[in-house]
Tab-separated table of C-alpha atoms in Angstrom:
chain	number	residue	atom	x	y	z
A	14	MET	CA	-57.606	-16.728	-9.325
A	15	THR	CA	-59.223	-13.954	-7.316
A	16	LEU	CA	-55.838	-12.845	-5.975
A	17	ILE	CA	-53.331	-13.813	-8.633
A	18	SER	CA	-55.354	-12.886	-11.710
A	19	PRO	CA	-55.400	-9.090	-11.164
A	20	ILE	CA	-51.753	-9.249	-10.096
A	21	TYR	CA	-50.799	-10.732	-13.470
A	22	SER	CA	-52.600	-7.982	-15.337
A	23	LEU	CA	-51.208	-5.113	-13.282
A	24	VAL	CA	-47.634	-6.395	-13.494
A	25	GLY	CA	-48.156	-6.842	-17.229
A	26	LEU	CA	-49.367	-3.266	-17.572
A	27	LEU	CA	-46.370	-1.928	-15.672
A	28	LEU	CA	-44.046	-4.098	-17.777
A	29	MET	CA	-45.512	-2.570	-20.937
A	30	PHE	CA	-44.666	0.871	-19.558
A	31	PHE	CA	-41.147	-0.328	-18.785
A	32	SER	CA	-40.625	-1.536	-22.367
A	33	LEU	CA	-40.431	2.128	-23.385
A	34	ALA	CA	-37.086	2.328	-21.554
A	35	PHE	CA	-35.480	0.513	-24.515
A	36	VAL	CA	-36.682	3.038	-27.118
A	37	PRO	CA	-34.103	5.818	-26.431
A	38	SER	CA	-31.299	3.266	-26.747
A	39	ILE	CA	-32.659	2.189	-30.139
A	40	ALA	CA	-32.600	5.813	-31.296
A	41	THR	CA	-29.119	6.348	-29.830
A	42	ALA	CA	-27.777	3.283	-31.637
A	43	PHE	CA	-29.028	4.706	-34.955
A	44	ILE	CA	-27.624	8.173	-34.242
A	45	TYR	CA	-24.153	6.882	-33.397
A	46	SER	CA	-24.224	4.059	-35.990
A	47	GLU	CA	-23.900	1.336	-33.372
A	48	GLU	CA	-24.758	-2.299	-34.000
A	49	THR	CA	-26.956	-2.582	-30.932
A	50	ALA	CA	-30.128	-1.128	-32.496
A	51	GLN	CA	-31.520	-4.494	-33.558
A	52	SER	CA	-30.746	-6.061	-30.181
A	53	PHE	CA	-32.471	-3.274	-28.275
A	54	PHE	CA	-35.483	-3.484	-30.568
A	55	GLY	CA	-35.696	-7.209	-29.876
A	56	LEU	CA	-35.560	-6.595	-26.122
A	57	PHE	CA	-38.224	-3.913	-26.458
A	58	ALA	CA	-40.491	-6.355	-28.311
A	59	ILE	CA	-39.902	-9.158	-25.790
A	60	THR	CA	-40.713	-6.897	-22.842
A	61	LEU	CA	-43.749	-5.353	-24.513
A	62	LEU	CA	-45.206	-8.693	-25.618
A	63	THR	CA	-44.593	-10.296	-22.218
A	64	GLY	CA	-46.367	-7.427	-20.542
A	65	ALA	CA	-49.233	-7.552	-23.036
A	66	LEU	CA	-49.646	-11.292	-22.489
A	67	LEU	CA	-49.779	-10.901	-18.712
A	68	TYR	CA	-52.233	-8.023	-19.038
A	69	ALA	CA	-54.487	-9.967	-21.399
A	70	ILE	CA	-54.672	-13.024	-19.113
A	71	SER	CA	-57.231	-11.483	-16.787
A	72	LYS	CA	-58.074	-7.990	-17.943
A	73	LYS	CA	-61.719	-8.548	-17.055
A	74	ASP	CA	-60.821	-9.243	-13.411
A	75	ILE	CA	-59.035	-5.949	-12.675
A	76	ASN	CA	-60.562	-4.021	-9.779
A	77	SER	CA	-59.333	-1.582	-7.176
A	78	LEU	CA	-56.331	-2.897	-5.311
A	79	SER	CA	-56.397	-3.794	-1.647
A	80	ILE	CA	-53.412	-3.064	0.593
A	81	HIS	CA	-52.560	-6.773	0.329
A	82	ASP	CA	-52.457	-6.553	-3.479
A	83	GLY	CA	-50.476	-3.306	-3.366
A	84	PHE	CA	-47.672	-4.896	-1.368
A	85	LEU	CA	-47.533	-7.907	-3.665
A	86	VAL	CA	-47.588	-5.969	-6.941
A	87	THR	CA	-44.893	-3.577	-5.741
A	88	VAL	CA	-42.463	-6.314	-4.680
A	89	ILE	CA	-43.129	-8.544	-7.706
A	90	PHE	CA	-42.768	-5.667	-10.102
A	91	TRP	CA	-39.441	-4.423	-8.745
A	92	LEU	CA	-38.026	-7.935	-8.947
A	93	ILE	CA	-39.322	-8.480	-12.500
A	94	LEU	CA	-38.172	-5.020	-13.528
A	95	GLY	CA	-34.652	-5.840	-12.334
A	96	LEU	CA	-34.705	-9.113	-14.273
A	97	PHE	CA	-35.884	-7.561	-17.540
A	98	GLY	CA	-33.521	-4.628	-17.023
A	99	SER	CA	-30.613	-7.069	-16.920
A	100	MET	CA	-31.187	-8.294	-20.501
A	101	PRO	CA	-28.975	-5.693	-22.244
A	102	PHE	CA	-26.140	-6.438	-19.823
A	103	LEU	CA	-26.465	-10.189	-20.341
A	104	LEU	CA	-27.180	-10.325	-24.079
A	105	ILE	CA	-25.440	-7.239	-25.465
A	106	MET	CA	-22.563	-6.679	-23.029
A	107	ASP	CA	-22.142	-10.429	-22.402
A	108	LEU	CA	-21.789	-10.063	-18.631
A	109	SER	CA	-22.147	-13.078	-16.374
A	110	LEU	CA	-25.564	-13.792	-14.886
A	111	VAL	CA	-24.745	-12.382	-11.458
A	112	ASP	CA	-22.997	-9.302	-12.919
A	113	GLY	CA	-25.903	-8.576	-15.249
A	114	PHE	CA	-28.383	-8.826	-12.386
A	115	PHE	CA	-26.139	-6.717	-10.160
A	116	GLU	CA	-25.816	-3.909	-12.715
A	117	SER	CA	-29.551	-3.923	-13.440
A	118	PHE	CA	-30.729	-3.930	-9.820
A	119	SER	CA	-28.108	-1.324	-8.960
A	120	GLY	CA	-29.561	0.895	-11.672
A	121	ILE	CA	-33.253	0.428	-10.972
A	122	THR	CA	-32.802	0.884	-7.211
A	123	THR	CA	-30.672	4.013	-7.879
A	124	THR	CA	-27.794	2.491	-5.925
A	125	GLY	CA	-25.132	3.303	-8.506
A	126	ALA	CA	-22.747	0.463	-7.616
A	127	THR	CA	-21.159	-1.038	-10.719
A	128	VAL	CA	-19.155	-4.076	-11.771
A	129	LEU	CA	-17.928	-2.324	-14.920
A	130	SER	CA	-14.552	-0.770	-15.635
A	131	GLY	CA	-13.583	1.196	-18.725
A	132	ILE	CA	-17.166	2.439	-18.855
A	133	GLU	CA	-16.449	5.084	-21.485
A	134	ASN	CA	-15.494	2.340	-23.963
A	135	TYR	CA	-18.979	0.815	-24.096
A	136	ASP	CA	-21.578	1.720	-26.722
A	137	LYS	CA	-23.493	4.881	-25.952
A	138	SER	CA	-26.804	3.071	-26.397
A	139	VAL	CA	-25.903	0.725	-23.534
A	140	LEU	CA	-24.618	3.562	-21.363
A	141	LEU	CA	-27.830	5.508	-21.897
A	142	PHE	CA	-29.897	2.484	-20.883
A	143	ARG	CA	-28.008	2.344	-17.571
A	144	GLN	CA	-28.892	5.970	-16.924
A	145	ILE	CA	-32.546	5.473	-17.906
A	146	LEU	CA	-32.812	2.586	-15.440
A	147	GLN	CA	-31.842	4.961	-12.662
A	148	TRP	CA	-34.172	7.703	-13.859
A	149	ILE	CA	-37.124	5.301	-13.925
A	150	GLY	CA	-36.203	3.877	-10.540
A	151	GLY	CA	-35.790	7.317	-9.005
A	152	MET	CA	-39.382	8.394	-8.786
A	153	GLY	CA	-40.722	4.943	-9.480
A	154	LEU	CA	-42.411	3.683	-12.610
A	155	ILE	CA	-45.380	2.672	-10.484
A	156	ILE	CA	-46.132	6.306	-9.628
A	157	LEU	CA	-46.192	7.119	-13.340
A	158	ALA	CA	-48.570	4.241	-13.898
A	159	VAL	CA	-50.815	5.459	-11.075
A	160	ALA	CA	-51.315	8.659	-13.035
A	161	ILE	CA	-52.720	6.583	-15.899
A	162	LEU	CA	-54.384	3.635	-14.140
A	163	PRO	CA	-57.632	5.484	-13.266
A	164	SER	CA	-58.261	6.264	-16.920
A	165	LEU	CA	-58.087	2.509	-17.571
A	166	GLY	CA	-60.595	1.803	-14.840
A	167	ILE	CA	-57.923	0.502	-12.464
A	168	GLY	CA	-57.572	1.803	-8.925
A	169	GLY	CA	-53.994	2.787	-8.154
A	170	GLY	CA	-54.227	4.151	-4.643
A	171	GLN	CA	-52.590	1.191	-2.926
A	172	LEU	CA	-49.729	1.132	-5.426
A	173	PHE	CA	-49.158	4.801	-4.686
A	174	LYS	CA	-49.049	4.168	-0.927
A	175	MET	CA	-46.507	1.372	-1.401
A	176	GLU	CA	-44.274	3.210	-3.851
A	177	THR	CA	-44.250	6.897	-2.896
A	178	PRO	CA	-40.942	7.777	-1.228
A	179	GLY	CA	-41.366	8.858	2.366
A	180	SER	CA	-42.414	7.576	5.720
A	181	ASP	CA	-44.814	9.966	7.341
A	182	ASN	CA	-47.921	9.078	5.327
A	183	THR	CA	-48.524	12.658	4.239
A	184	GLN	CA	-47.573	12.266	0.600
A	185	LYS	CA	-51.040	12.861	-0.836
A	186	ILE	CA	-50.629	16.476	-1.919
A	187	THR	CA	-53.767	16.813	-4.050
A	188	PRO	CA	-57.302	15.529	-3.426
A	189	ARG	CA	-56.912	12.671	-5.901
A	190	ILE	CA	-54.148	10.066	-6.110
A	191	LYS	CA	-53.934	10.435	-9.897
A	192	GLU	CA	-53.352	14.175	-9.640
A	193	THR	CA	-50.754	13.650	-6.903
A	194	ALA	CA	-48.783	11.223	-9.060
A	195	GLN	CA	-48.973	13.586	-12.018
A	196	ALA	CA	-47.759	16.501	-9.884
A	197	LEU	CA	-44.764	14.521	-8.618
A	198	TRP	CA	-43.793	13.420	-12.110
A	199	ARG	CA	-44.127	16.954	-13.531
A	200	ILE	CA	-41.693	18.212	-10.913
A	201	TYR	CA	-39.358	15.270	-11.537
A	202	LEU	CA	-39.451	15.816	-15.301
A	203	ALA	CA	-38.956	19.582	-14.954
A	204	LEU	CA	-35.885	19.050	-12.751
A	205	SER	CA	-34.502	16.583	-15.294
A	206	VAL	CA	-34.887	19.043	-18.168
A	207	LEU	CA	-33.385	21.906	-16.173
A	208	CYS	CA	-30.477	19.718	-15.106
A	209	PHE	CA	-29.832	18.674	-18.716
A	210	ILE	CA	-29.807	22.299	-19.906
A	211	SER	CA	-27.561	23.339	-17.006
A	212	TYR	CA	-25.022	20.609	-17.753
A	213	MET	CA	-24.986	21.678	-21.414
A	214	MET	CA	-24.362	25.294	-20.413
A	215	ALA	CA	-21.604	24.158	-18.044
A	216	GLY	CA	-19.730	22.495	-20.910
A	217	MET	CA	-20.918	18.899	-21.221
A	218	SER	CA	-21.695	17.363	-24.606
A	219	SER	CA	-25.375	16.743	-25.315
A	220	PHE	CA	-25.024	12.999	-24.666
A	221	ASP	CA	-23.114	13.392	-21.414
A	222	ALA	CA	-25.493	16.117	-20.264
A	223	LEU	CA	-28.513	13.881	-20.878
A	224	ALA	CA	-26.894	10.836	-19.273
A	225	HIS	CA	-25.780	12.680	-16.163
A	226	ALA	CA	-29.035	14.619	-15.821
A	227	LEU	CA	-30.923	11.318	-15.660
A	228	SER	CA	-28.718	9.958	-12.878
A	229	THR	CA	-28.315	13.262	-11.005
A	230	VAL	CA	-32.014	14.007	-10.587
A	231	SER	CA	-32.683	10.376	-9.641
A	232	ILE	CA	-29.759	10.505	-7.144
A	233	GLY	CA	-28.455	7.397	-8.853
A	234	GLY	CA	-24.758	8.074	-9.367
A	235	PHE	CA	-24.117	6.164	-12.589
A	236	SER	CA	-21.751	8.004	-14.916
A	237	THR	CA	-20.502	7.455	-18.436
A	238	TYR	CA	-16.894	7.543	-17.186
A	239	ASP	CA	-14.904	5.564	-14.615
A	240	GLN	CA	-13.822	8.863	-13.051
A	241	SER	CA	-17.427	9.994	-12.702
A	242	ILE	CA	-17.802	13.796	-12.425
A	243	GLY	CA	-14.066	14.019	-11.787
A	244	TYR	CA	-13.505	13.195	-15.474
A	245	PHE	CA	-14.621	16.691	-16.471
A	246	ASN	CA	-12.458	18.525	-13.904
A	247	SER	CA	-14.832	21.468	-14.171
A	248	ILE	CA	-16.043	23.694	-11.337
A	249	PRO	CA	-19.219	24.772	-13.226
A	250	ILE	CA	-20.181	21.122	-13.848
A	251	GLU	CA	-19.561	20.237	-10.205
A	252	LEU	CA	-21.686	23.198	-9.062
A	253	VAL	CA	-24.550	22.098	-11.325
A	254	CYS	CA	-24.266	18.564	-9.962
A	255	ILE	CA	-24.248	19.777	-6.344
A	256	PHE	CA	-27.274	22.028	-6.922
A	257	PHE	CA	-29.444	19.318	-8.447
A	258	MET	CA	-28.318	16.631	-6.000
A	259	LEU	CA	-29.515	18.920	-3.228
A	260	LEU	CA	-32.811	19.649	-4.982
A	261	SER	CA	-33.526	15.956	-5.509
A	262	SER	CA	-32.689	15.116	-1.898
A	263	VAL	CA	-35.446	17.486	-0.721
A	264	SER	CA	-39.011	16.235	-0.338
A	265	PHE	CA	-40.915	16.519	-3.607
A	266	VAL	CA	-43.976	17.334	-1.537
A	267	LEU	CA	-42.096	20.384	-0.251
A	268	HIS	CA	-41.187	21.337	-3.834
A	269	TYR	CA	-44.859	21.112	-4.776
A	270	SER	CA	-45.890	23.149	-1.765
A	271	ALA	CA	-43.343	25.890	-2.538
A	272	LEU	CA	-44.287	26.018	-6.214
A	273	SER	CA	-48.041	26.035	-5.626
A	274	SER	CA	-47.758	28.780	-2.995
A	275	LYS	CA	-45.057	30.631	-4.979
A	276	SER	CA	-43.121	31.082	-1.754
A	277	LEU	CA	-39.518	30.078	-1.058
A	278	MET	CA	-40.248	30.527	2.643
A	279	ARG	CA	-41.722	27.012	2.636
A	280	TYR	CA	-38.155	25.713	2.355
A	281	PHE	CA	-36.834	27.890	5.183
A	282	LYS	CA	-39.701	26.909	7.498
A	283	ASN	CA	-39.396	23.153	6.904
A	284	PRO	CA	-37.803	21.530	10.000
A	285	GLU	CA	-36.693	18.358	8.208
A	286	LEU	CA	-34.844	20.280	5.509
A	287	GLY	CA	-33.142	22.390	8.172
A	288	PHE	CA	-32.122	19.229	10.043
A	289	PHE	CA	-30.836	17.564	6.860
A	290	LEU	CA	-28.747	20.578	5.849
A	291	GLY	CA	-27.507	20.880	9.426
A	292	ILE	CA	-26.299	17.266	9.392
A	293	MET	CA	-24.570	17.842	6.063
A	294	LEU	CA	-22.913	21.045	7.310
A	295	SER	CA	-21.787	19.336	10.525
A	296	ILE	CA	-20.188	16.467	8.587
A	297	PHE	CA	-18.463	18.965	6.304
A	298	LEU	CA	-17.090	20.990	9.235
A	299	VAL	CA	-15.816	17.865	11.036
A	300	GLY	CA	-14.150	16.781	7.796
A	301	LEU	CA	-12.654	20.231	7.300
A	302	ILE	CA	-11.271	20.323	10.849
A	303	PHE	CA	-9.774	16.882	10.305
A	304	LEU	CA	-8.073	17.963	7.067
A	305	VAL	CA	-6.749	21.181	8.596
A	306	THR	CA	-5.295	19.405	11.620
A	307	THR	CA	-3.734	16.487	9.698
A	308	LYS	CA	-2.398	18.621	6.809
A	309	SER	CA	-1.440	15.677	4.602
A	310	ALA	CA	-0.397	16.547	1.058
A	311	GLU	CA	-2.462	13.631	-0.253
A	312	ASP	CA	-5.697	14.784	1.400
A	313	PRO	CA	-8.499	16.218	-0.798
A	314	ASP	CA	-8.842	19.984	-1.148
A	315	LEU	CA	-11.815	22.107	-0.053
A	316	ARG	CA	-13.498	21.825	-3.464
A	317	SER	CA	-13.374	18.046	-3.387
A	318	LEU	CA	-14.559	17.881	0.239
A	319	ILE	CA	-17.639	19.991	-0.541
A	320	PHE	CA	-18.573	17.851	-3.536
A	321	GLN	CA	-17.970	14.533	-1.790
A	322	THR	CA	-19.951	15.588	1.273
A	323	VAL	CA	-23.024	16.576	-0.737
A	324	SER	CA	-22.790	13.533	-3.004
A	325	ILE	CA	-22.402	10.926	-0.258
A	326	VAL	CA	-24.821	12.373	2.317
A	327	THR	CA	-27.550	12.746	-0.344
A	328	THR	CA	-26.764	9.095	-1.320
A	329	SER	CA	-26.060	10.153	-4.916
A	330	GLY	CA	-22.675	8.474	-5.171
A	331	PHE	CA	-20.977	10.686	-7.770
A	332	HIS	CA	-17.339	11.412	-7.062
A	333	THR	CA	-14.429	13.567	-8.129
A	334	GLU	CA	-11.772	11.476	-6.403
A	335	GLY	CA	-13.743	8.577	-4.965
A	336	PHE	CA	-13.138	7.008	-1.572
A	337	ALA	CA	-9.661	6.125	-2.825
A	338	GLY	CA	-8.647	9.768	-2.463
A	339	LEU	CA	-10.030	10.136	1.068
A	340	PRO	CA	-8.441	9.366	4.452
A	341	MET	CA	-10.113	6.412	6.177
A	342	PHE	CA	-11.654	8.603	8.909
A	343	LEU	CA	-13.230	10.910	6.348
A	344	ALA	CA	-14.500	8.037	4.189
A	345	PHE	CA	-16.289	6.423	7.146
A	346	LEU	CA	-17.600	9.805	8.321
A	347	LEU	CA	-19.269	10.364	4.954
A	348	LEU	CA	-20.554	6.790	4.887
A	349	ILE	CA	-22.238	7.327	8.276
A	350	GLY	CA	-23.840	10.454	6.816
A	351	ALA	CA	-25.306	8.292	4.049
A	352	PHE	CA	-26.931	6.087	6.700
A	353	ILE	CA	-28.946	9.137	7.786
A	354	GLY	CA	-29.764	9.875	4.160
A	355	ALA	CA	-31.932	12.392	2.386
A	356	CYS	CA	-35.324	13.862	3.282
A	357	SER	CA	-38.496	11.775	3.334
A	358	GLY	CA	-40.484	12.221	0.152
A	359	SER	CA	-37.290	12.592	-1.898
A	360	VAL	CA	-35.657	10.109	-4.266
A	361	GLY	CA	-32.680	9.670	-1.926
A	362	GLY	CA	-31.855	6.651	0.192
A	363	GLY	CA	-30.836	6.046	3.779
A	364	ILE	CA	-32.915	5.906	6.942
A	365	LYS	CA	-34.278	9.379	6.044
A	366	SER	CA	-33.770	12.579	8.009
A	367	TRP	CA	-37.397	12.670	9.173
A	368	ARG	CA	-37.043	9.355	10.990
A	369	VAL	CA	-33.752	10.430	12.570
A	370	MET	CA	-35.418	13.634	13.759
A	371	VAL	CA	-38.217	11.661	15.413
A	372	MET	CA	-35.708	9.381	17.152
A	373	VAL	CA	-33.571	12.290	18.383
A	374	ASN	CA	-36.703	14.044	19.605
A	375	GLN	CA	-37.838	10.904	21.428
A	376	VAL	CA	-34.433	10.483	23.105
A	377	LYS	CA	-34.552	14.090	24.324
A	378	LYS	CA	-38.063	13.482	25.624
A	379	GLU	CA	-37.036	10.364	27.558
A	380	ILE	CA	-34.017	12.112	29.096
A	381	PHE	CA	-36.201	15.026	30.174
A	382	LYS	CA	-38.732	12.633	31.743
A	383	ILE	CA	-35.964	10.932	33.739
A	384	VAL	CA	-34.907	14.298	35.127
A	385	HIS	CA	-38.518	15.468	35.582
A	386	PRO	CA	-40.594	12.298	36.091
A	387	ASP	CA	-43.850	14.177	36.806
A	388	ALA	CA	-43.632	16.397	33.736
A	389	VAL	CA	-46.025	16.004	30.803
A	390	VAL	CA	-43.887	16.179	27.678
A	391	ILE	CA	-45.240	16.568	24.159
A	392	SER	CA	-42.966	15.657	21.244
A	393	LYS	CA	-43.079	18.184	18.428
A	394	ILE	CA	-41.191	18.702	15.181
A	395	GLY	CA	-41.894	22.215	14.024
A	396	ASN	CA	-45.604	22.703	14.564
A	397	LYS	CA	-46.396	19.006	14.189
A	398	VAL	CA	-47.076	16.907	17.264
A	399	ILE	CA	-45.434	13.491	17.093
A	400	ASP	CA	-47.647	11.058	18.955
A	401	SER	CA	-46.426	7.804	20.456
A	402	SER	CA	-47.747	5.658	17.587
A	403	ILE	CA	-45.560	7.492	15.069
A	404	ALA	CA	-42.519	7.211	17.337
A	405	GLU	CA	-43.165	3.483	17.743
A	406	LYS	CA	-43.279	2.992	13.965
A	407	VAL	CA	-40.051	4.921	13.509
A	408	TRP	CA	-38.242	2.963	16.223
A	409	GLY	CA	-39.682	-0.230	14.767
A	410	PHE	CA	-38.262	0.664	11.362
A	411	PHE	CA	-34.895	1.550	12.865
A	412	SER	CA	-34.795	-1.743	14.765
A	413	ILE	CA	-35.528	-3.837	11.683
A	414	TYR	CA	-33.061	-1.705	9.716
A	415	VAL	CA	-30.253	-2.459	12.189
A	416	ILE	CA	-31.167	-6.161	12.335
A	417	THR	CA	-31.281	-6.351	8.524
A	418	PHE	CA	-27.921	-4.610	8.264
A	419	MET	CA	-26.347	-7.004	10.748
A	420	PHE	CA	-27.638	-10.116	8.957
A	421	LEU	CA	-26.434	-8.823	5.576
A	422	PHE	CA	-23.121	-7.767	7.114
A	423	LEU	CA	-22.587	-11.224	8.625
A	424	GLY	CA	-23.560	-12.758	5.286
A	425	MET	CA	-20.846	-10.764	3.528
A	426	LEU	CA	-18.285	-11.763	6.175
A	427	ALA	CA	-19.263	-15.399	5.599
A	428	THR	CA	-18.331	-15.070	1.916
A	429	GLY	CA	-14.748	-14.300	2.935
A	430	ALA	CA	-14.905	-10.522	2.507
A	431	ASP	CA	-12.971	-8.501	5.080
A	432	PHE	CA	-14.606	-6.236	7.690
A	433	GLU	CA	-14.030	-3.008	5.751
A	434	THR	CA	-15.447	-4.420	2.525
A	435	SER	CA	-18.426	-6.065	4.226
A	436	PHE	CA	-19.432	-3.070	6.325
A	437	SER	CA	-19.071	-0.493	3.542
A	438	THR	CA	-20.679	-2.513	0.728
A	439	VAL	CA	-23.725	-3.477	2.786
A	440	GLY	CA	-24.045	0.127	3.983
A	441	ALA	CA	-23.636	1.466	0.452
A	442	CYS	CA	-26.201	-0.919	-1.047
A	443	LEU	CA	-28.775	-0.847	1.763
A	444	ASN	CA	-28.692	2.974	1.648
A	445	ASN	CA	-28.712	2.967	-2.182
A	446	LEU	CA	-25.455	4.913	-2.190
A	447	GLY	CA	-23.025	2.977	-4.413
A	448	PRO	CA	-19.384	3.807	-3.591
A	449	ALA	CA	-17.731	1.575	-0.993
A	450	LEU	CA	-14.360	0.663	0.475
A	451	GLY	CA	-12.048	-2.338	0.551
A	452	GLU	CA	-12.426	-4.687	-2.408
A	453	ALA	CA	-15.151	-2.419	-3.815
A	454	LEU	CA	-13.016	0.714	-3.671
A	455	TYR	CA	-13.096	1.226	-7.448
A	456	ASN	CA	-15.972	-1.072	-8.448
A	457	TYR	CA	-17.699	-4.255	-7.300
A	458	GLU	CA	-16.082	-6.522	-9.885
A	459	ASN	CA	-13.986	-8.410	-7.320
A	460	ILE	CA	-16.857	-9.174	-4.937
A	461	SER	CA	-17.761	-12.886	-4.938
A	462	SER	CA	-20.884	-14.099	-6.730
A	463	VAL	CA	-22.614	-14.954	-3.444
A	464	GLY	CA	-21.607	-11.559	-2.090
A	465	LYS	CA	-23.142	-9.824	-5.106
A	466	PHE	CA	-26.455	-11.622	-4.592
A	467	ILE	CA	-26.426	-10.542	-0.936
A	468	LEU	CA	-25.833	-6.958	-2.046
A	469	ILE	CA	-28.620	-7.186	-4.645
A	470	LEU	CA	-30.951	-8.144	-1.798
A	471	ALA	CA	-29.636	-5.163	0.181
A	472	MET	CA	-30.381	-2.835	-2.743
A	473	VAL	CA	-33.968	-4.057	-3.091
A	474	LEU	CA	-34.561	-3.886	0.668
A	475	GLY	CA	-33.220	-0.337	0.728
A	476	ARG	CA	-35.321	0.769	-2.241
A	477	LEU	CA	-38.501	-0.707	-0.738
A	478	GLU	CA	-37.558	0.578	2.728
A	479	ILE	CA	-37.382	-2.984	4.107
A	480	PHE	CA	-40.917	-3.342	5.482
A	481	THR	CA	-42.630	-3.609	2.084
A	482	PHE	CA	-40.433	-6.573	1.192
A	483	LEU	CA	-40.543	-8.249	4.604
A	484	VAL	CA	-44.340	-8.019	4.817
A	485	VAL	CA	-44.657	-10.188	1.697
A	486	LEU	CA	-42.339	-12.795	3.258
A	487	ALA	CA	-44.416	-13.019	6.437
A	488	PRO	CA	-46.580	-16.200	6.675
A	489	SER	CA	-49.482	-14.137	8.020
A	490	PHE	CA	-49.501	-12.150	4.766
A	491	TRP	CA	-50.615	-15.259	2.872
A	492	ARG	CA	-53.342	-16.177	5.343
A	493	ARG	CA	-56.473	-14.217	4.448
């Protein structure tokens, strides 16, 4: 029990934190006189008691986590969280098992893909729970727990290393892990509040403003309407959405650095942010040139192109027209942008701009060395020297990313899905984007059951950035 016992307790503790996600839906059901209040209270009690039981099993055995334990707790918790998050969809909305799991994992991984249609007709308590799933999954419930674990005598450093978004191992922004987690969550919470107020000022109702603030700041993409942001047909609302999607796609470490130094110049001097915005601008300009040269009456206007570019490249997944209103070239162009994704240290998905920068830099270095074989070339991004070990890790991640994508893609083809559907759905789910093409053009309802399970796996792999999940599957991981 030396390994499993502490794992039980830590997962139980995190599950008790997660039980609080049901509380707002209980309150919402009372406010809007919905019949779901009792059901949500029952689910809250089940989750809380399950967590308490797991925690009580071996409370005495809890010690600081090793890296081995950190990997295991992180993977187990995200799987359990997706299972418990599916209960409202299975028991209240009466979805099938695979659809309930799909909706839950899509929410908690901030993917934003949905099997639902007529979303606005569902109870507000259920709709709010969908949004809360994304908000929790955005920054990660584990990071919130890390801020509290030390006060309970539990080391949380390894959980923080496994869960903090980013890839360059520089996410510790304060001397202590607890303070770092608290700083990240304060920024995340502040952005959520500001986004809620901004949506209210732009004309949303209080419920819609809260629901969309939760999914905007988490870059989740769930909406309370089938038409997403397009339902409101409001320029102010779209501008608010664009602004906060951009803020959430920037490294939260950079936000902390700018706030603590009280200097906006930190943003202008950050090479990754400049690269990310440059990619987004390039995709927008290519799309604009395409629209100007084709001049089709059915093509989206400039306003729609701006919104769709920001939403897809940041991997948010909100839409004003959806992929259905885009020419095929433009839809795939934006989807490729989502593969690059947001900045490291943000809540966005994709490969991450920092990794792409390292790979581009390495390619330039190799080309230069071919031309000048005797030259000594140092790779740098900004003022930071990128040594060979970092480049190897980045290329290793990219390799396993491509291999994972190909296996999932072939799996979808094997289910009978066509090329367009398979490529776009795997890309959308692995990058935690949401919107896709083909049979998933409007929602994922028509994807086969096996296909949905494949896409659930893609969502989890994308949220855990592949390696965390694959490490636990390796036989060597279990040999100590």
